[in-house]
XYZ file of C-alpha atoms in Angstrom:
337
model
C 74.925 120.314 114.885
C 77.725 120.030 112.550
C 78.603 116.248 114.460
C 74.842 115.329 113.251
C 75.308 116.216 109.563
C 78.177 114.688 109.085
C 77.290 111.308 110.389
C 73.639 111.957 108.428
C 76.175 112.059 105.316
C 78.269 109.612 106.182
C 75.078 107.029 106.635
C 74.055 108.315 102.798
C 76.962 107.445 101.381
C 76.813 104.028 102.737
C 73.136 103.713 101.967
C 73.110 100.976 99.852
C 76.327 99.177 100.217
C 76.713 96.080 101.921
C 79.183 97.175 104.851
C 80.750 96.163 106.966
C 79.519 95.009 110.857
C 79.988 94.397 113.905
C 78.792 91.069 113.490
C 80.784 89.828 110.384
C 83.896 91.301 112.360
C 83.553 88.971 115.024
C 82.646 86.076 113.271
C 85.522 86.497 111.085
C 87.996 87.022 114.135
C 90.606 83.537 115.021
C 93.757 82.420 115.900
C 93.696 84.206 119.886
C 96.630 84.531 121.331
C 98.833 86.510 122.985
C 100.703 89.518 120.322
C 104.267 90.062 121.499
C 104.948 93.204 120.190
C 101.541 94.361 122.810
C 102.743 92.107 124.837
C 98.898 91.048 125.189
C 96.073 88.706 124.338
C 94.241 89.356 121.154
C 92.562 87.839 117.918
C 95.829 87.485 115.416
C 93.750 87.216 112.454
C 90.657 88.208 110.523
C 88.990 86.763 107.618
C 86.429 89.097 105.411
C 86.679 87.146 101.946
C 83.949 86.336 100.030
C 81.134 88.734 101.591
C 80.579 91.209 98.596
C 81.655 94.171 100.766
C 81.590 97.397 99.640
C 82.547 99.516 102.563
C 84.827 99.022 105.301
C 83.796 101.053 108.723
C 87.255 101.715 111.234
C 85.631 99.132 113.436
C 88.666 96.710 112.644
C 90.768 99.369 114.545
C 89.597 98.436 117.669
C 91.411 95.219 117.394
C 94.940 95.888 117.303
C 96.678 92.646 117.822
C 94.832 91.395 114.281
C 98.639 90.387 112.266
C 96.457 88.949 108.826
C 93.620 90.199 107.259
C 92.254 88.268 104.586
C 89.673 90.455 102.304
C 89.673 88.521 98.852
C 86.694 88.629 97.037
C 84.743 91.404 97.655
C 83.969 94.537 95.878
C 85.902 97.084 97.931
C 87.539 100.030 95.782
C 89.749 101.057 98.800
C 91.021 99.976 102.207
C 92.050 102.838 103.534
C 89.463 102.263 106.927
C 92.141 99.880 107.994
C 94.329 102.972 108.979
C 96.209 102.581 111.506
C 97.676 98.901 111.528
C 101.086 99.075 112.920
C 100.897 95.097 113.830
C 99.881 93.785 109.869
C 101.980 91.558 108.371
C 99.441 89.812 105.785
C 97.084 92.135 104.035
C 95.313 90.144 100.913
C 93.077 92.773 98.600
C 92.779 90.854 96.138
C 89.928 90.430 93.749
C 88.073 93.689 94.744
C 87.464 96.675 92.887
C 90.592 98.963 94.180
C 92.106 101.613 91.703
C 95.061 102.439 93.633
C 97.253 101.233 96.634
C 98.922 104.546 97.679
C 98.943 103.884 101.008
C 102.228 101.550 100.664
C 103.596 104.637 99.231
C 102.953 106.873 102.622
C 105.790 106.691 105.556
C 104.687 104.886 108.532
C 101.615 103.631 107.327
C 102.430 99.832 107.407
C 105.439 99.572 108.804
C 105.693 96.090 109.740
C 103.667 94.726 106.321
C 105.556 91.851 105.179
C 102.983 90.613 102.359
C 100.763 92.175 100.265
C 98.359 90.789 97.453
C 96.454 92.821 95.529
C 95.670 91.137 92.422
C 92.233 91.212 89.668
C 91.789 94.626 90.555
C 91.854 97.940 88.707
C 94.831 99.586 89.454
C 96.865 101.602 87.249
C 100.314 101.897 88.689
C 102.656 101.442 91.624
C 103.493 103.791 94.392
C 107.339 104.098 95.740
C 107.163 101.667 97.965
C 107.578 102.969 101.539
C 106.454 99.741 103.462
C 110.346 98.839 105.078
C 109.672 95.037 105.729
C 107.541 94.267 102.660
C 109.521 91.165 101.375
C 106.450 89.766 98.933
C 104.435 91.881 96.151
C 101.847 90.443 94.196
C 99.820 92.963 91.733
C 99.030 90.627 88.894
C 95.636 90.890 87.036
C 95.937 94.721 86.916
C 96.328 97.400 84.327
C 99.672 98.534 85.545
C 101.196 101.452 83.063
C 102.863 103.712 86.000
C 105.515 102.890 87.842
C 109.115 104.894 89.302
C 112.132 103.351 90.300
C 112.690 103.845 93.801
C 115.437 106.015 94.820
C 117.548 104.132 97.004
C 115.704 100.870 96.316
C 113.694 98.291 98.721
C 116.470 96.621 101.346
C 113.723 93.335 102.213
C 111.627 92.695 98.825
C 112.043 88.857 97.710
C 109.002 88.285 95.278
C 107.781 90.080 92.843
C 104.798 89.139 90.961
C 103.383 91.643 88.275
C 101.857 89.005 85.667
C 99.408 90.426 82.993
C 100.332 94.021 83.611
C 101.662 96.588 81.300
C 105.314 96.769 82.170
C 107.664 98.007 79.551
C 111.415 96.949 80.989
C 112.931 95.849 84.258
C 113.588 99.455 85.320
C 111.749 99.457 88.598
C 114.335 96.814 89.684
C 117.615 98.386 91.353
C 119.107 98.781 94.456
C 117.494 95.533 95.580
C 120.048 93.240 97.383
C 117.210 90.672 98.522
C 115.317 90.657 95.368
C 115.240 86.177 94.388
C 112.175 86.145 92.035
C 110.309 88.545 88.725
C 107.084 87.585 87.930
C 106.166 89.543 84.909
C 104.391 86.867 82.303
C 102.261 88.753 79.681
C 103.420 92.388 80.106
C 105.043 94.422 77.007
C 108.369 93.927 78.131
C 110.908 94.407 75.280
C 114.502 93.788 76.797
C 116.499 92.142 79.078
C 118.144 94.383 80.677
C 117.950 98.553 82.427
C 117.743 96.243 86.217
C 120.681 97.277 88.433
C 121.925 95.730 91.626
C 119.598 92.643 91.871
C 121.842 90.663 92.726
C 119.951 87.722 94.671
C 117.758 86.566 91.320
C 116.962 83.172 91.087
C 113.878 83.616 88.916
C 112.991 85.842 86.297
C 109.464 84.986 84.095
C 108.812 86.729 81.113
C 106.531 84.844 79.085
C 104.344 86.043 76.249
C 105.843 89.841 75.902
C 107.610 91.365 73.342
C 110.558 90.774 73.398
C 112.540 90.474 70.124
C 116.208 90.996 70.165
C 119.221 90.598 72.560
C 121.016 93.531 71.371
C 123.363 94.070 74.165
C 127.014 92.069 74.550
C 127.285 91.316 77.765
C 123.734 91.296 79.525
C 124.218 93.060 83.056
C 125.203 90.723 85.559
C 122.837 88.144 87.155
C 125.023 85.727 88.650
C 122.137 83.478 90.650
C 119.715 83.348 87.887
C 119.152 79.649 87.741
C 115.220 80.373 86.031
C 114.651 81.846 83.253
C 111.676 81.515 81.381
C 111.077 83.599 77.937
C 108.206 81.437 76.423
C 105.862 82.907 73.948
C 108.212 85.796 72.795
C 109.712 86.828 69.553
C 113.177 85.577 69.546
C 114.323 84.569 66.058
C 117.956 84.472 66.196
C 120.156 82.036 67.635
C 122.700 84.266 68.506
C 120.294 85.850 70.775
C 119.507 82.137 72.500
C 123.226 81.849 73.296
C 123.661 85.313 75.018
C 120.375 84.397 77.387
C 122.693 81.105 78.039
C 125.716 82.626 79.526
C 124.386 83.355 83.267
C 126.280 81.146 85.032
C 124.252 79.655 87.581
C 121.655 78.712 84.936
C 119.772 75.547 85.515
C 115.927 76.053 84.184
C 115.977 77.579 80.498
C 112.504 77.751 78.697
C 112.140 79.651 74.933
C 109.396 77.518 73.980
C 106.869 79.183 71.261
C 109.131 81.816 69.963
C 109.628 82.166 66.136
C 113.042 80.677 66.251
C 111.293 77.202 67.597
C 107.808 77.356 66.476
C 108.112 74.617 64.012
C 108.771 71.367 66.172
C 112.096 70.432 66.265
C 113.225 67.168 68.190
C 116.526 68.729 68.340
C 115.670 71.991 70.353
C 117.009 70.357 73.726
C 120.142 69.187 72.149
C 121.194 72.427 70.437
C 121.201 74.162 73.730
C 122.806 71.476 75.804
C 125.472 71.811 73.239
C 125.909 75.887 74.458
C 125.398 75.109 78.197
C 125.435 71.717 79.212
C 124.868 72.752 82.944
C 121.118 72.826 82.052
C 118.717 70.714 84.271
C 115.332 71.373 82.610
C 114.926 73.220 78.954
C 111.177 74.149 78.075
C 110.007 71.949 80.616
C 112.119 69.025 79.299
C 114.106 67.490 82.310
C 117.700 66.665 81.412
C 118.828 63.533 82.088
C 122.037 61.514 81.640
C 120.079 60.032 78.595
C 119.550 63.341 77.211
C 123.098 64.066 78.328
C 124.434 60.941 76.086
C 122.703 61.940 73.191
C 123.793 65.242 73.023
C 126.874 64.147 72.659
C 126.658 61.723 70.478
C 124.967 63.873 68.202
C 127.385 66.647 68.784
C 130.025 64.630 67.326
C 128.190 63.270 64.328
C 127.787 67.009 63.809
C 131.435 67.503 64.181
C 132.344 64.731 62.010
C 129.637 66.075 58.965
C 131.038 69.740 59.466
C 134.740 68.089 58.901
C 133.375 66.368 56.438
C 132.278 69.449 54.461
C 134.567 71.486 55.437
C 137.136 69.388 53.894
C 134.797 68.880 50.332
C 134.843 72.685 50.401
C 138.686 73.099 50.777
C 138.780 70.273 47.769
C 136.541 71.694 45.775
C 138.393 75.075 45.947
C 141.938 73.492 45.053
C 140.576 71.518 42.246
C 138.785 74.968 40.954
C 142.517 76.872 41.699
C 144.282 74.368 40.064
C 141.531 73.967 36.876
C 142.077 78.004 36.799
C 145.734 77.644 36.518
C 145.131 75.456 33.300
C 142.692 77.476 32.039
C 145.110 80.487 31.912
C 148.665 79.200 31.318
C 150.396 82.802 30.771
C 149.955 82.748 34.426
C 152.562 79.495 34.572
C 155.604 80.840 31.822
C 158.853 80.636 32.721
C 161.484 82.781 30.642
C 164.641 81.894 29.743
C 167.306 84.029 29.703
């Protein structure tokens, strides 16, 4: 009896909702072969986008072998039916309805996941990350506020991509040894800095946030950054500029639209050539030996006019001593004895 009410609920809550069947499954189903971790024939992957789903039903269990499921589009607030899916290694949730992903934050859930997107959907903050082989994270088009650093940090996790989020600082990043590439373009970021152990950066992407000053001295270490992009912030100080130049492998610089460039300035490129000259592209500006020549050429006209005035001041102040000393001749008696 109890076995008939619960199905009887279970067929009310779905009343209404375009779920999913048998029949989509199958049509969806490709890519047969043979799975050699079951060391069997099966369907590899399964494509549900763009079917306005609401509910998932735990039919997809009964195909094991599936490696990629493809669900963008829909208007699914959760995917927890797909439990359990030890074979996944492409799960794509994006542009749904889904509030939360806690199951990458459960132990053995996902344990061969490799690459997860999530984005346009509604969730609010980011589990510690128990999914072991996850080496690409994309969550952007949330409303991200919550997120913990995980203890121990993430030994496979390559790309990161939290654009238009609400991110504060780099915190989340540490302990990450395989970590290449941030993606966190219109958050509230305010600093550079509170990452630890990240060693593998290539990229980091920070436009449009809030970021104002470059308070510390020496920026923690990042010595394969070769991207870094802070368009659109509020940098105002050139002494700033030249600390973001100093990571050493540095090769794509772009500070486009922040107060200290709004105004156009043909010289922008030259200025910071002139701090780093190992530059290959600044704000999207490719440097080539032309650019290369006039940089210098213009660095020594500089260099001659800042001679130039730097000798007129050191004249100016001996002819002003030397007027003094007129002016005031006690200063120049001799007595004689």
């Amino acid at each position: 009896m109890r076995k008939k009410k619960d199905l009887k609920k279970k067929e009310e809550d779905e009343e209404g909702k375009i779920v999913l069947t048998k029949e989509m499954l199958l049509k969806g189903l490709h890519d047969f072969g043979v799975q050699d971790s079951l060391k069997a024939a099966g369907y590899r992957k399964l494509n549900l986008s763009n079917l306005g789903l609401e509910f998932l039903k735990n039919i997809i269990a009964d195909y094991r072998s599936i490696q990629q499921i493809d669900l963008n589009h829909n208007q699914l607030t959760d995917f927890l039916q797909l439990a359990p899916f030890d074979h996944l290694v492409y799960l794509n949730v994006s542009n749904n309805k889904i509030k939360h992903i806690n199951y990458l934050g459960e132990d053995d859930k996902l344990p061969n996941l490799q690459k997860f997107e999530a984005q346009n959907n509604a969730i609010t903050a980011l589990p510690i990350l128990k999914v072991p082989k996850l080496n690409y994270l994309d969550v952007s088009g949330n409303a991200i506020v919550k997120y913990e650093r995980i203890e121990g940090g993430h030994p496979n996790l390559t790309i990161f991509k939290a654009n238009g989020n609400k991110f504060k600082s780099l915190f989340f990043f540490k302990d990450m040894p395989k970590l290449r590439e941030i993606h966190l373009n219109d958050n509230i970021v305010t600093a550079i800095n509170d990452y630890e152990n990240i060693p593998e950066l290539r990229v980091l992407k920070l436009q449009r946030n809030k970021i104002e000053k470059i308070e510390e001295e020496n920026l923690p270490e990042l010595a394969n950054l070769a991207t870094l992009d802070v368009r659109g912030n509020k940098i105002a100080n050139k002494e700033y500029v030249k600390k973001l130049l100093n990571y050493p492998a540095l090769k794509n610089f772009n500070i486009a639209e922040n107060p200290l460039y709004e105004a156009t300035n043909e010289y922008v490129v030259h200025e910071i050539l002139m701090v780093n000259s190992k530059l290959k592209k600044i704000n999207k500006t490719e440097v080539t030996p032309a650019v290369l020549q006039e940089t210098m050429l213009l660095g020594e006209l500089l260099w001659k006019k800042q001679e130039e005035e730097r000798i007129a001041k050191e004249r100016e102040e001996k002819e002003k001593a030397e007027k003094d000393a007129q002016a005031n001749p006690q200063h120049s008696i001799h007595f004689i004895l």
